[in-house]
Structure formats: structure tokens, C-alpha cells
Short mmCIF file of C-alpha atoms and ligand atoms in Angstrom, two decimals:
data_model
loop_
_atom_site.label_atom_id
_atom_site.label_comp_id
_atom_site.label_asym_id
_atom_site.label_seq_id
_atom_site.Cartn_x
_atom_site.Cartn_y
_atom_site.Cartn_z
CA UNK V 402 -18.07 -0.55 -9.82
CA UNK V 403 -19.54 -3.94 -8.97
CA UNK V 404 -17.61 -7.17 -9.41
CA UNK V 405 -19.70 -10.30 -9.76
CA UNK V 406 -19.22 -13.91 -10.90
CA UNK V 407 -21.32 -16.24 -13.06
CA UNK V 408 -20.96 -19.50 -14.91
CA UNK V 409 -21.79 -19.68 -18.59
CA UNK V 410 -20.59 -19.11 -22.10
CA UNK V 411 -18.84 -15.75 -22.44
CA UNK V 412 -19.85 -15.50 -26.12
CA UNK V 413 -23.48 -15.10 -25.03
CA UNK V 414 -22.87 -12.21 -22.61
CA UNK V 415 -24.39 -8.84 -23.46
CA UNK V 416 -21.79 -6.63 -21.82
CA UNK V 417 -20.11 -3.77 -23.67
CA UNK V 418 -16.76 -5.52 -23.62
CA UNK V 419 -15.81 -9.18 -23.54
CA UNK V 420 -12.33 -9.74 -22.13
CA UNK V 421 -10.51 -12.94 -23.07
CA UNK V 422 -7.21 -14.03 -21.58
CA UNK V 423 -4.95 -15.89 -23.91
CA UNK V 424 -1.71 -17.69 -23.20
CA UNK V 425 1.23 -18.01 -25.54
CA UNK V 426 1.22 -20.95 -27.97
CA UNK V 427 -2.49 -21.49 -27.34
CA UNK V 428 -4.55 -22.32 -30.41
CA UNK V 429 -7.74 -20.35 -30.75
CA UNK V 430 -9.97 -22.17 -28.25
CA UNK V 431 -13.09 -20.19 -29.11
CA UNK V 432 -15.72 -21.48 -31.48
CA UNK V 433 -18.62 -20.01 -33.44
CA UNK V 434 -18.89 -16.26 -34.03
CA UNK V 435 -16.46 -15.45 -31.19
CA UNK V 436 -13.91 -17.90 -32.58
CA UNK V 437 -14.22 -16.34 -36.03
CA UNK V 438 -13.81 -12.81 -34.71
CA UNK V 439 -10.54 -13.47 -32.92
CA UNK V 440 -9.10 -16.15 -35.24
CA UNK V 441 -6.95 -13.90 -37.43
CA UNK V 442 -5.75 -11.34 -34.87
CA UNK V 443 -4.76 -14.14 -32.49
CA UNK V 444 -2.42 -15.50 -35.17
CA UNK V 445 -0.92 -12.09 -35.78
CA UNK V 446 2.81 -12.06 -35.06
CA UNK V 447 2.28 -8.93 -32.98
CA UNK V 448 0.01 -10.82 -30.58
CA UNK V 449 0.40 -14.61 -30.38
CA UNK V 450 -0.72 -14.45 -26.76
CA UNK V 451 2.53 -12.76 -25.73
CA UNK V 452 2.73 -11.16 -22.34
CA UNK V 453 1.71 -7.45 -22.34
CA UNK V 454 0.18 -7.70 -25.85
CA UNK V 455 -3.49 -7.16 -26.49
CA UNK V 456 -5.92 -6.39 -29.29
CA UNK V 457 -9.56 -5.49 -29.46
CA UNK V 458 -12.12 -6.02 -32.21
CA UNK V 459 -15.63 -4.73 -32.77
CA UNK V 460 -18.23 -7.53 -32.89
CA UNK V 461 -20.18 -5.74 -35.68
CA UNK V 462 -23.38 -7.24 -34.37
CA UNK V 463 -22.15 -10.83 -34.66
CA UNK V 464 -22.33 -11.23 -30.86
CA UNK V 465 -24.56 -9.60 -28.22
CA UNK V 466 -21.49 -7.78 -26.81
CA UNK V 467 -20.10 -4.69 -28.56
CA UNK V 468 -16.39 -5.48 -28.48
CA UNK V 469 -13.93 -8.23 -27.69
CA UNK V 470 -10.60 -7.57 -26.06
CA UNK V 471 -7.97 -10.29 -25.97
CA UNK V 472 -5.10 -9.91 -23.51
CA UNK V 473 -1.96 -12.03 -23.77
CA UNK V 474 -0.65 -13.57 -20.57
CA UNK V 475 2.55 -15.00 -22.05
CA UNK V 476 3.90 -18.52 -21.49
CA UNK V 477 1.63 -20.66 -19.29
CA UNK V 478 4.43 -21.62 -16.91
CA UNK V 479 5.33 -18.01 -16.23
CA UNK V 480 1.85 -16.78 -15.34
CA UNK V 481 1.68 -15.55 -11.78
CA UNK V 482 -0.83 -13.53 -9.78
CA UNK V 483 0.90 -10.25 -10.58
CA UNK V 484 0.43 -10.90 -14.33
CA UNK V 485 -3.27 -11.49 -13.70
CA UNK V 486 -3.59 -8.26 -11.71
CA UNK V 487 -1.79 -6.39 -14.48
CA UNK V 488 -3.96 -7.96 -17.19
CA UNK V 489 -7.00 -6.72 -15.27
CA UNK V 490 -5.53 -3.22 -15.25
CA UNK V 491 -5.16 -3.44 -19.06
CA UNK V 492 -8.82 -4.48 -19.23
CA UNK V 493 -9.93 -1.50 -17.13
CA UNK V 494 -7.80 0.98 -19.07
CA UNK V 495 -9.02 -0.23 -22.46
CA UNK V 496 -12.62 -0.39 -21.21
CA UNK V 497 -12.33 3.26 -20.22
CA UNK V 498 -10.78 4.25 -23.53
CA UNK V 499 -13.65 2.66 -25.50
CA UNK V 500 -16.19 3.97 -22.98
CA UNK V 501 -17.42 0.48 -22.04
CA UNK V 502 -19.64 0.47 -18.96
CA UNK V 503 -19.85 -3.28 -18.47
CA UNK V 504 -17.27 -6.03 -18.88
CA UNK V 505 -17.49 -9.80 -18.93
CA UNK V 506 -14.15 -11.35 -18.23
CA UNK V 507 -13.06 -14.87 -18.95
CA UNK V 508 -11.96 -16.68 -15.80
CA UNK V 509 -8.73 -18.23 -17.05
CA UNK V 510 -8.15 -21.95 -16.74
CA UNK V 511 -4.61 -21.87 -15.48
CA UNK V 512 -2.82 -23.94 -12.89
CA UNK V 513 -3.53 -21.75 -9.87
CA UNK V 514 -5.52 -21.89 -6.65
CA UNK V 515 -9.04 -20.68 -7.45
CA UNK V 516 -9.22 -18.36 -4.42
CA UNK V 517 -5.86 -16.78 -5.20
CA UNK V 518 -6.77 -16.38 -8.84
CA UNK V 519 -10.10 -14.75 -7.97
CA UNK V 520 -8.32 -12.49 -5.49
CA UNK V 521 -5.83 -11.36 -8.15
CA UNK V 522 -8.60 -10.71 -10.68
CA UNK V 523 -10.79 -8.78 -8.25
CA UNK V 524 -7.86 -6.79 -6.89
CA UNK V 525 -6.55 -6.00 -10.37
CA UNK V 526 -9.96 -4.68 -11.39
CA UNK V 527 -10.82 -2.77 -8.23
CA UNK V 528 -7.38 -1.22 -7.72
CA UNK V 529 -7.17 -0.13 -11.37
CA UNK V 530 -10.54 1.56 -11.30
CA UNK V 531 -9.35 4.13 -8.73
CA UNK V 532 -8.87 7.77 -9.57
CA UNK V 533 -8.52 10.84 -7.40
CA UNK V 534 -10.49 13.39 -9.38
CA UNK V 535 -12.05 15.40 -6.59
CA UNK V 536 -10.34 18.57 -7.78
CA UNK V 537 -10.81 18.01 -11.53
CA UNK V 538 -13.68 19.98 -13.00
CA UNK V 539 -13.34 19.50 -16.77
CA UNK V 540 -12.36 15.81 -17.14
CA UNK V 541 -15.02 14.72 -14.67
CA UNK V 542 -17.86 15.77 -16.94
CA UNK V 543 -16.75 13.36 -19.66
CA UNK V 544 -15.85 10.53 -17.35
CA UNK V 545 -17.48 7.18 -18.02
CA UNK V 546 -17.83 5.01 -14.95
CA UNK V 547 -17.54 1.28 -15.35
CA UNK V 548 -20.62 -0.18 -13.69
CA UNK V 549 -20.02 -3.93 -13.58
CA UNK V 550 -17.28 -6.47 -14.17
CA UNK V 551 -18.57 -10.03 -14.42
CA UNK V 552 -16.15 -12.91 -14.10
CA UNK V 553 -17.40 -15.68 -16.36
CA UNK V 554 -16.48 -19.19 -15.27
CA UNK V 555 -16.79 -22.19 -17.50
CA UNK V 556 -19.89 -24.27 -16.63
CA UNK V 557 -17.67 -27.04 -15.31
CA UNK V 558 -16.77 -24.76 -12.36
CA UNK V 559 -20.36 -24.47 -11.12
CA UNK V 560 -19.35 -26.09 -7.81
CA UNK V 561 -16.64 -23.49 -7.19
CA UNK V 562 -18.78 -20.44 -7.87
CA UNK V 563 -19.49 -19.96 -4.14
CA UNK V 564 -15.77 -19.82 -3.33
CA UNK V 565 -15.27 -17.28 -6.09
CA UNK V 566 -18.13 -15.08 -4.88
CA UNK V 567 -16.88 -15.14 -1.26
CA UNK V 568 -13.38 -14.25 -2.37
CA UNK V 569 -14.67 -11.33 -4.43
CA UNK V 570 -16.41 -9.97 -1.31
CA UNK V 571 -13.18 -10.20 0.68
CA UNK V 572 -11.07 -8.63 -2.05
CA UNK V 573 -13.52 -5.77 -2.46
CA UNK V 574 -13.24 -5.04 1.29
CA UNK V 575 -9.45 -4.97 1.00
CA UNK V 576 -9.49 -2.76 -2.11
CA UNK V 577 -11.99 -0.31 -0.64
CA UNK V 578 -9.59 0.19 2.25
CA UNK V 579 -6.66 0.62 -0.13
CA UNK V 580 -8.77 3.26 -1.93
CA UNK V 581 -9.51 5.07 1.35
CA UNK V 582 -5.80 4.96 2.13
CA UNK V 583 -5.00 6.47 -1.29
CA UNK V 584 -7.66 9.14 -0.78
CA UNK V 585 -6.21 10.49 2.45
CA UNK V 586 -2.67 10.43 1.04
CA UNK V 587 -3.81 12.41 -2.00
CA UNK V 588 -5.85 14.91 -0.02
CA UNK V 589 -4.49 18.36 0.86
CA UNK V 590 -2.26 18.73 3.89
CA UNK V 591 -4.59 21.59 4.85
CA UNK V 592 -7.33 18.96 5.30
CA UNK V 593 -5.39 15.93 6.52
CA UNK V 594 -3.55 17.45 9.49
CA UNK V 595 -2.91 15.50 12.73
CA UNK V 596 -6.21 16.30 14.52
CA UNK V 597 -8.22 15.58 11.41
CA UNK V 598 -6.45 12.27 10.87
CA UNK V 599 -7.43 11.46 14.46
CA UNK V 600 -11.03 12.41 13.67
CA UNK V 601 -11.08 10.05 10.68
CA UNK V 602 -9.67 7.25 12.88
CA UNK V 603 -12.33 7.88 15.52
CA UNK V 604 -15.07 7.52 12.93
CA UNK V 605 -13.92 4.00 12.00
CA UNK V 606 -16.47 1.59 13.42
CA UNK V 607 -15.55 -1.50 15.44
CA UNK V 608 -12.16 -0.25 16.62
CA UNK V 609 -10.99 1.27 19.87
CA UNK V 610 -9.37 4.61 19.09
CA UNK V 611 -7.54 6.73 21.67
CA UNK V 612 -5.89 10.04 20.89
CA UNK V 613 -2.99 11.45 22.91
CA UNK V 614 -2.92 15.21 22.38
CA UNK V 615 0.11 17.48 22.78
CA UNK V 616 -0.41 17.86 26.56
CA UNK V 617 -0.63 14.11 27.10
CA UNK V 618 2.49 13.58 24.97
CA UNK V 619 4.31 16.16 27.11
CA UNK V 620 3.28 14.31 30.27
CA UNK V 621 4.49 11.02 28.83
CA UNK V 622 7.79 12.50 27.66
CA UNK V 623 7.48 12.11 23.89
CA UNK V 624 10.30 14.66 23.53
CA UNK V 625 11.23 13.80 19.93
CA UNK V 626 7.71 13.62 18.53
CA UNK V 627 6.86 16.97 20.17
CA UNK V 628 10.04 18.63 18.87
CA UNK V 629 9.04 17.80 15.30
CA UNK V 630 5.46 19.00 15.68
CA UNK V 631 6.01 22.20 17.65
CA UNK V 632 6.58 24.45 14.62
CA UNK V 633 3.14 23.93 13.11
CA UNK V 634 -0.18 25.56 13.90
CA UNK V 635 -1.59 22.03 13.72
CA UNK V 636 -0.49 20.35 16.97
CA UNK V 637 1.01 16.84 16.93
CA UNK V 638 -0.82 13.83 18.35
CA UNK V 639 -0.59 10.08 18.69
CA UNK V 640 -3.51 8.06 17.36
CA UNK V 641 -3.83 4.62 18.94
CA UNK V 642 -6.04 2.15 17.07
CA UNK V 643 -6.70 -1.17 18.79
CA UNK V 644 -8.15 -4.29 17.23
CA UNK V 645 -8.64 -7.33 19.44
CA UNK V 646 -9.49 -10.01 16.93
CA UNK V 647 -8.33 -12.85 19.17
CA UNK V 648 -9.03 -11.93 22.81
CA UNK V 649 -8.00 -15.41 24.02
CA UNK V 650 -4.48 -14.98 22.68
CA UNK V 651 -1.68 -12.98 24.26
CA UNK V 652 0.00 -12.60 20.89
CA UNK V 653 0.07 -8.93 19.97
CA UNK V 654 1.63 -6.90 17.18
CA UNK V 655 2.15 -3.16 17.27
CA UNK V 656 2.16 -1.36 13.92
CA UNK V 657 3.81 2.07 14.04
CA UNK V 658 3.12 4.49 11.19
CA UNK V 659 4.95 7.67 10.23
CA UNK V 660 2.29 10.35 10.07
CA UNK V 661 3.97 13.54 8.91
CA UNK V 662 1.01 15.28 7.29
CA UNK V 663 3.43 17.61 5.50
CA UNK V 664 7.21 17.51 5.44
CA UNK V 665 8.73 20.85 4.47
CA UNK V 666 12.04 19.66 5.90
CA UNK V 667 11.84 22.27 8.66
CA UNK V 668 14.81 24.67 8.93
CA UNK V 669 16.73 22.21 6.71
CA UNK V 670 14.13 23.22 4.17
CA UNK V 671 13.54 20.97 1.19
CA UNK V 672 14.31 22.62 -2.16
CA UNK V 673 11.81 22.99 -5.00
CA UNK V 674 11.35 19.64 -6.72
CA UNK V 675 11.61 17.70 -3.45
CA UNK V 676 8.80 19.19 -1.42
CA UNK V 677 5.75 19.20 -3.69
CA UNK V 678 4.72 15.61 -2.95
CA UNK V 679 5.36 15.75 0.78
CA UNK V 680 1.71 15.52 1.77
CA UNK V 681 2.40 11.81 1.16
CA UNK V 682 4.63 11.68 4.25
CA UNK V 683 1.76 10.29 6.32
CA UNK V 684 1.46 7.21 4.05
CA UNK V 685 2.84 4.95 6.79
CA UNK V 686 0.19 6.08 9.28
CA UNK V 687 -2.53 5.79 6.62
CA UNK V 688 -1.33 2.26 5.82
CA UNK V 689 -1.43 1.29 9.50
CA UNK V 690 -4.93 2.71 9.98
CA UNK V 691 -6.47 1.04 6.92
CA UNK V 692 -4.63 -2.24 7.47
CA UNK V 693 -6.24 -2.49 10.91
CA UNK V 694 -9.63 -1.44 9.53
CA UNK V 695 -9.37 -4.21 6.92
CA UNK V 696 -8.45 -6.81 9.56
CA UNK V 697 -11.52 -5.80 11.55
CA UNK V 698 -13.83 -5.89 8.53
CA UNK V 699 -12.54 -9.33 7.56
CA UNK V 700 -12.71 -10.55 11.17
CA UNK V 701 -9.12 -11.79 11.11
CA UNK V 702 -8.23 -13.44 14.40
CA UNK V 703 -5.24 -11.33 15.43
CA UNK V 704 -4.55 -8.67 18.02
CA UNK V 705 -3.07 -5.58 16.45
CA UNK V 706 -2.43 -2.13 17.86
CA UNK V 707 -1.68 0.78 15.56
CA UNK V 708 0.34 3.77 16.71
CA UNK V 709 0.02 6.59 14.19
CA UNK V 710 2.61 9.23 15.05
CA UNK V 711 1.11 12.42 13.64
CA UNK V 712 2.82 15.79 13.22
CA UNK V 713 3.48 18.46 10.61
CA UNK V 714 7.12 19.37 9.96
CA UNK V 715 7.02 23.12 9.38
CA UNK V 716 9.14 26.24 9.55
CA UNK V 717 8.18 28.87 12.13
CA UNK V 718 9.70 30.85 14.98
CA UNK V 719 8.82 27.97 17.28
CA UNK V 720 10.26 25.19 15.11
CA UNK V 721 12.99 22.91 16.37
CA UNK V 722 16.44 23.72 15.03
CA UNK V 723 19.49 21.89 13.80
CA UNK V 724 21.89 21.54 16.73
CA UNK V 725 19.14 21.26 19.37
CA UNK V 726 19.03 18.22 21.65
CA UNK V 727 15.87 16.50 22.89
CA UNK V 728 15.15 13.56 25.16
CA UNK V 729 13.02 10.72 23.90
CA UNK V 730 10.34 8.67 25.66
CA UNK V 731 12.98 5.95 26.08
CA UNK V 732 15.25 8.36 27.98
CA UNK V 733 17.87 8.53 25.22
CA UNK V 734 18.98 12.00 24.16
CA UNK V 735 19.07 12.90 20.48
CA UNK V 736 20.95 15.69 18.74
CA UNK V 737 19.10 17.18 15.79
CA UNK V 738 21.61 16.87 12.96
CA UNK V 739 18.93 17.65 10.41
CA UNK V 740 15.33 18.78 10.87
CA UNK V 741 14.42 16.96 7.65
CA UNK V 742 15.22 13.60 9.29
CA UNK V 743 12.01 14.04 11.32
CA UNK V 744 10.40 10.68 10.55
CA UNK V 745 12.80 8.68 12.69
CA UNK V 746 12.14 11.10 15.56
CA UNK V 747 8.37 10.69 15.67
CA UNK V 748 8.65 6.95 15.08
CA UNK V 749 11.22 6.30 17.79
CA UNK V 750 9.05 7.66 20.61
CA UNK V 751 6.19 5.41 19.49
CA UNK V 752 8.45 2.39 19.00
CA UNK V 753 9.71 2.83 22.57
CA UNK V 754 6.16 3.42 23.85
CA UNK V 755 5.05 0.10 22.23
CA UNK V 756 6.41 -1.75 25.26
CA UNK V 757 3.30 -0.73 27.21
CA UNK V 758 1.25 -3.06 24.99
CA UNK V 759 3.53 -6.08 25.61
CA UNK V 760 3.86 -6.92 21.94
CA UNK V 761 5.72 -9.90 20.46
CA UNK V 762 6.40 -7.95 17.33
CA UNK V 763 6.64 -4.32 16.22
CA UNK V 764 6.46 -3.38 12.54
CA UNK V 765 6.91 0.24 11.56
CA UNK V 766 5.89 1.62 8.18
CA UNK V 767 7.34 4.91 7.00
CA UNK V 768 8.17 7.09 4.01
CA UNK V 769 11.47 7.45 5.77
CA UNK V 770 14.35 8.14 3.40
CA UNK V 771 14.95 9.40 -0.09
CA UNK V 772 17.99 7.12 0.03
CA UNK V 773 15.75 4.05 0.08
CA UNK V 774 13.89 5.26 -3.00
CA UNK V 775 17.22 6.01 -4.72
CA UNK V 776 18.52 2.52 -3.86
CA UNK V 777 15.48 0.41 -4.66
CA UNK V 778 13.52 2.61 -7.02
CA UNK V 779 9.87 3.55 -7.01
CA UNK V 780 8.32 0.12 -6.89
CA UNK V 781 10.09 -1.58 -3.99
CA UNK V 782 10.09 -0.86 -0.28
CA UNK V 783 13.10 -1.55 1.93
CA UNK V 784 12.68 -4.12 4.69
CA UNK V 785 14.97 -4.10 7.71
CA UNK V 786 14.84 -6.72 10.44
CA UNK V 787 17.13 -8.99 12.41
CA UNK V 788 14.41 -11.65 12.51
CA UNK V 789 14.76 -14.16 9.67
CA UNK V 790 11.32 -15.67 10.30
CA UNK V 791 9.60 -12.28 10.08
CA UNK V 792 11.62 -11.40 6.97
CA UNK V 793 10.66 -14.67 5.29
CA UNK V 794 6.99 -14.27 6.11
CA UNK V 795 6.92 -10.65 4.91
CA UNK V 796 8.74 -11.67 1.73
CA UNK V 797 6.26 -14.48 1.03
CA UNK V 798 3.34 -12.07 1.49
CA UNK V 799 5.09 -9.53 -0.72
CA UNK V 800 5.43 -12.06 -3.55
CA UNK V 801 1.79 -13.01 -3.25
CA UNK V 802 0.36 -9.49 -3.10
CA UNK V 803 2.70 -7.63 -5.46
CA UNK V 804 3.50 -5.06 -2.74
CA UNK V 805 7.18 -5.48 -3.40
CA UNK V 806 9.83 -5.37 -0.70
CA UNK V 807 13.54 -6.16 -0.51
CA UNK V 808 15.58 -6.88 2.59
CA UNK V 809 18.46 -4.53 3.37
CA UNK V 810 21.15 -5.12 5.99
CA UNK V 811 21.84 -3.54 9.36
CA UNK V 812 25.47 -4.10 10.38
CA UNK V 813 26.86 -2.79 13.67
CA UNK V 814 29.59 -0.71 11.94
CA UNK V 815 26.92 1.61 10.65
CA UNK V 816 26.13 2.68 14.21
CA UNK V 817 29.27 4.84 14.00
CA UNK V 818 27.36 7.14 11.65
CA UNK V 819 24.81 8.16 14.26
CA UNK V 820 27.28 8.97 17.06
CA UNK V 821 26.91 12.46 18.52
CA UNK V 822 29.30 14.75 20.44
CA UNK V 823 26.60 16.31 22.57
CA UNK V 824 23.88 13.65 22.90
CA UNK V 825 23.57 9.84 22.96
CA UNK V 826 22.92 9.76 19.22
CA UNK V 827 22.15 12.10 16.32
CA UNK V 828 19.23 11.85 13.90
CA UNK V 829 21.52 12.54 10.95
CA UNK V 830 25.18 11.71 10.71
CA UNK V 831 27.81 13.29 8.52
CA UNK V 832 27.97 10.58 5.89
CA UNK V 833 25.51 10.57 3.00
CA UNK V 834 26.16 6.90 2.32
CA UNK V 835 23.67 4.22 3.32
CA UNK V 836 21.06 6.75 4.38
CA UNK V 837 18.24 4.20 4.57
CA UNK V 838 20.38 1.90 6.73
CA UNK V 839 21.40 4.76 9.02
CA UNK V 840 17.73 5.58 9.57
CA UNK V 841 16.97 1.93 10.36
CA UNK V 842 19.90 1.76 12.79
CA UNK V 843 18.55 4.87 14.52
CA UNK V 844 15.11 3.28 14.97
CA UNK V 845 16.66 0.08 16.26
CA UNK V 846 18.03 2.01 19.25
CA UNK V 847 14.46 2.46 20.50
CA UNK V 848 13.11 -1.08 20.13
CA UNK V 849 12.13 -2.49 23.54
CA UNK V 850 14.40 -5.36 24.64
CA UNK V 851 13.24 -8.84 23.68
CA UNK V 852 10.67 -7.64 21.14
CA UNK V 853 10.97 -8.60 17.48
CA UNK V 854 10.98 -5.64 15.14
CA UNK V 855 10.79 -4.99 11.40
CA UNK V 856 10.96 -1.67 9.60
CA UNK V 857 9.47 -0.98 6.16
CA UNK V 858 10.80 2.10 4.36
CA UNK V 859 8.08 2.83 1.79
CA UNK V 860 9.48 6.18 0.52
CA UNK V 861 9.67 4.75 -3.04
CA UNK V 862 6.37 2.96 -3.62
CA UNK V 863 4.02 5.00 -1.39
CA UNK V 864 3.58 7.72 -4.00
CA UNK V 865 4.16 7.52 -7.76
CA UNK V 866 4.62 10.27 -10.30
CA UNK V 867 3.19 8.04 -13.04
CA UNK V 868 0.79 5.10 -12.95
CA UNK V 869 2.20 1.58 -12.75
CA UNK V 870 -0.36 -1.02 -13.86
CA UNK V 871 -2.99 -1.24 -11.09
CA UNK V 872 -1.24 1.41 -9.00
CA UNK V 873 -2.33 4.94 -9.93
CA UNK V 874 -0.12 7.98 -9.93
CA UNK V 875 0.13 9.69 -6.51
CA UNK V 876 -0.84 7.70 -3.38
CA UNK V 877 -0.80 3.94 -3.94
CA UNK V 878 -1.92 2.58 -0.57
CA UNK V 879 1.25 0.50 -0.54
CA UNK V 880 1.53 -1.90 2.38
CA UNK V 881 -2.15 -2.42 3.18
CA UNK V 882 -2.46 -5.61 1.14
CA UNK V 883 1.00 -6.77 2.25
CA UNK V 884 0.20 -6.41 5.95
CA UNK V 885 -3.33 -7.78 5.70
CA UNK V 886 -1.85 -10.88 4.09
CA UNK V 887 0.84 -10.95 6.79
CA UNK V 888 -1.80 -11.18 9.53
CA UNK V 889 -4.11 -13.46 7.59
CA UNK V 890 -1.34 -16.04 7.31
CA UNK V 891 0.46 -15.32 10.62
N1 BES R 1334 9.97 12.33 4.04
C1 BES R 1334 11.34 12.27 3.70
C2 BES R 1334 11.72 11.04 2.88
C3 BES R 1334 11.07 10.89 1.53
C4 BES R 1334 11.75 11.27 0.40
C5 BES R 1334 9.83 10.31 1.40
C6 BES R 1334 11.18 11.10 -0.85
C7 BES R 1334 9.25 10.14 0.16
C8 BES R 1334 9.94 10.53 -0.97
C9 BES R 1334 12.21 12.25 4.97
O1 BES R 1334 11.67 12.87 6.07
C10 BES R 1334 13.49 12.94 4.64
O2 BES R 1334 13.44 14.05 4.25
N2 BES R 1334 14.60 12.25 4.80
C11 BES R 1334 15.88 12.79 4.54
C12 BES R 1334 16.83 12.32 5.60
C13 BES R 1334 18.14 13.03 5.60
C14 BES R 1334 17.97 14.49 5.97
C15 BES R 1334 19.06 12.36 6.59
C16 BES R 1334 16.32 12.30 3.16
O3 BES R 1334 15.98 11.17 2.79
O4 BES R 1334 16.94 13.06 2.44
ZN1 ZN R 1335 12.04 14.97 6.15
ZN1 ZN R 1336 9.56 12.93 6.12
#
């Protein structure tokens, strides 16, 4: 699907579907045949430009386009970028239902920065047009692909058209990477296993990619990461992705991603109903990889190193067992309280290893705890950090991108929960309460001294069982847009 921009009168466009965006209390601003077509339905009590309301009418040959769709944005003062993205998802869904192949979309005249508005429109369209239908045979035959979406700007914006076009290019780059991220989350665990993830990383152009195999990890002493991966026929590995966008600067961020290509739970086996989606447990690593790829494609002037901690958590005669103790890269010993709390194990070796890159900041991204999803729901990730400046910046980027996060606390008392009788700490304490915080407190033990650190628990929003506006069901690619924005504005 192509997204382009033009100036002109939307009534004259020949696309299959004209999309108008109407605000509440707005009188019909359209004139001529278009004005006549929408006059009555716009006054309908059901519509009135209310948020989430829409109607579509056939043009019956009165205009070159086949149909007109009017989407309500609600009260002018309450319109934000998220509403625009969501309106674009309505446009894509309705276009598909009426089998429209081309859309011309009114560029709304609202009080918003033109770049940000374009970004929201392009993202809303591109992200909503995604589907993972590789394994569908029947539906695919009938599928109508939308070919073009044209943003139509009023002639008075002819000077801004260049800005709009450049922004569309940028947004398309971002969304293509989100789509690639979704694709590898949705793909079989029999295809996306650690070595294959490494292969995909190595194929990414313009980035330095190094892979530490099992032997190398043994040499380095990644005792926790190896313990998790040992039970699978697919060996664990660490994929290091380096992007030096600002060689003159010493400022460096390490992104650590949880890359469990399948989480059965291990000997603490997950029951039916909790395991089926667990190919998504590498969403953190996928997010890290495609965030860095996006930064490189956009040429963002930052130095970022990605550590994707890859392993499969399986049951076999070699698997690690509850009650075992292992020693981490940091030297700390860890008792295995639960083999299903494997994410914090693979992450903590990489977090400790980050010190070799002399970073100022470490951010880890992980589908870490069911507790976080229970606490915050499916649409919000948990953010944990002691750094108020990092929290504020992440929060600002979250509000702008719609990748929603919420800060959760880490108080010292909670450290009690991860005390162990046999080792320095345990990966799973006795208490069920505050599971997401316990996991964060565990990770904190491995953060190199003097380095800022933030942890994003994306267990809720990484994978959805039903679509949510521009996020499809299954893998969402959560975090890519959030982190790209984080570095863009850092
Ligand atoms: N991968 C899961 C967390 C998860 C749950 C991700 C739901 C996405 C959706 C993680 O490895 C896990 O199983 N965590 C346990 C920890 C517990 C054993 C301390 C959990 O959350 O139950
Ligand atoms: Zn688990
Ligand atoms: Zn897991």
C-alpha cells in the first residue's frame, strides 16, 4: 500500500473511497455535490461528528469517487494524535469491507503540528493495513489489497506539502519495521528459534551484528542464560546489534531484549490456556532489533547497542530444574525457584554484560510477567526505573506514539521476596503478590553500578487476542515506535 500526499479539492478525486474527518459541532463545510451527499447524514443524531461515529454513502455517480466515508473525531479540543491514528484504522477497515482499492483522505485542519499530524495519519494507515495471513489459504483468495492512500491537503497548504511528503517517508520506514517485528513474533517457534533469529539479524544491512554461540557464552560465564537454553535442541545465543549513529559522542545506550523463542515454562510447565501464545516471548528481542534497524534507516544520531538474549525454554532430560542453583555473569548465584521465571534469568546476564559497552543507560524490553498484564491490562506496558528523567522522557514518548506505558514502583522492602536459603537470590519467591515488581527487583540486582536503567514489561501489549484499532490481533510490534521516538528526541 502506497501513501502519498497532494493538494487539491477532495471532491474531485477519483479514488474508490473519499474519507472526510469531521469534528463535533462542525457545520457541513462541504459544498456542491459532496456537500449535498453528506448534508443529511451529518445532521443525524447518531453521527453529529461524535468521536468513534462514522457513516458512509454511495456517490451514485454524483462525484468521480464511488463512496464517501465520514469519520467523527469528537470535540475539537479533545482531538489528539491517537484519535487520528484510530480514525485512520476505521478508514482502512471500512475500505476493506467495501472492497475499496484507493482512498483519498482529507487532511484535517486542526490545531496540531503538521509533521506530527502527518505522522499520526501515515502510521494509522500503515499499521492498520497489516495482516499475518501467510498460513491462510481460503481468505487470501478473496482478499482485496488497498493500493493507495492519498492525503489531500487544502490548496492553501501548498507550501507545506514537502514537509508532509518527507514525514510520510519517515513514517513508512518506521511502520515497515513494526510490520517486520510483528511478522517474526507471529511466525512459528519452529522457524524463529535462536540461531534463525541471529541469521535474520545478520541479514540487516548497515548494522554490525555479532553472535555469541553457546560455547562463547560458556567461556564468558553466562550461567543463567545457558541454564534456560540447555533443555532445547535449539541452542541459546546472544545477538549483539551495534549502531553507531554518532561516532563523535561517547553517549551510548544498551537495549536488552528478552528473546525466548518459545516459553513452555520448563519443568514448571505452563497449563493449557497459558502456553499457546508463547511464541510471542521473544517480542522484547524483536522490538530491540527492529528499533535499531529503524534508527539506522532514519540515520538518527545516536549510539545504540542491542543485546538480544535468545533461548528456548523447553522440557527435556537436560533441562534445568526447580531447586538448581546457577552462577550469573555478574558472579551472583541464583536459585531456580521456578523454571517459568526464565526471562529474568536470560536478561540478567545480558544486563550485567552491558558494562563492557560503557553505556550511560540500559533499557530492557521483555514479555516478563503475567502479573504485569494482570495489573495493567493488555494495552499498557509496565515501566520500572529509579531515574525520574528517563521515566519522564519515556512517558512523553509514550503519549506521543500511543505505545502506552505506566510507571510502577520498586521499593526496597520487596527485595525480601527474592531472598534465597541456598543462593544469593532466587528467581521466584514464595509470594504471588507484586509479581511484576519482584521481577524488576531481580533485574535491578544485575545493573552495573553507576549506569541508569529502565525496564519495560511488555507482557500485556506485545500480543493481543483481538485487534485494538491500528494494532492487529497477535504480535503488535509494541515498543518500536516508543523507543524510536525516545532516541529521536533524546
Ligand atoms: N513469558 C512469561 C510471561 C508472560 C505471560 C508473557 C503472559 C506474556 C503473556 C514469563 O516467562 C512467565 O512465565 N512468568 C511467570 C513468572 C512466575 C513463574 C514467577 C508468570 O508471570 O507467571
Ligand atoms: Zn516463563
Ligand atoms: Zn517467558
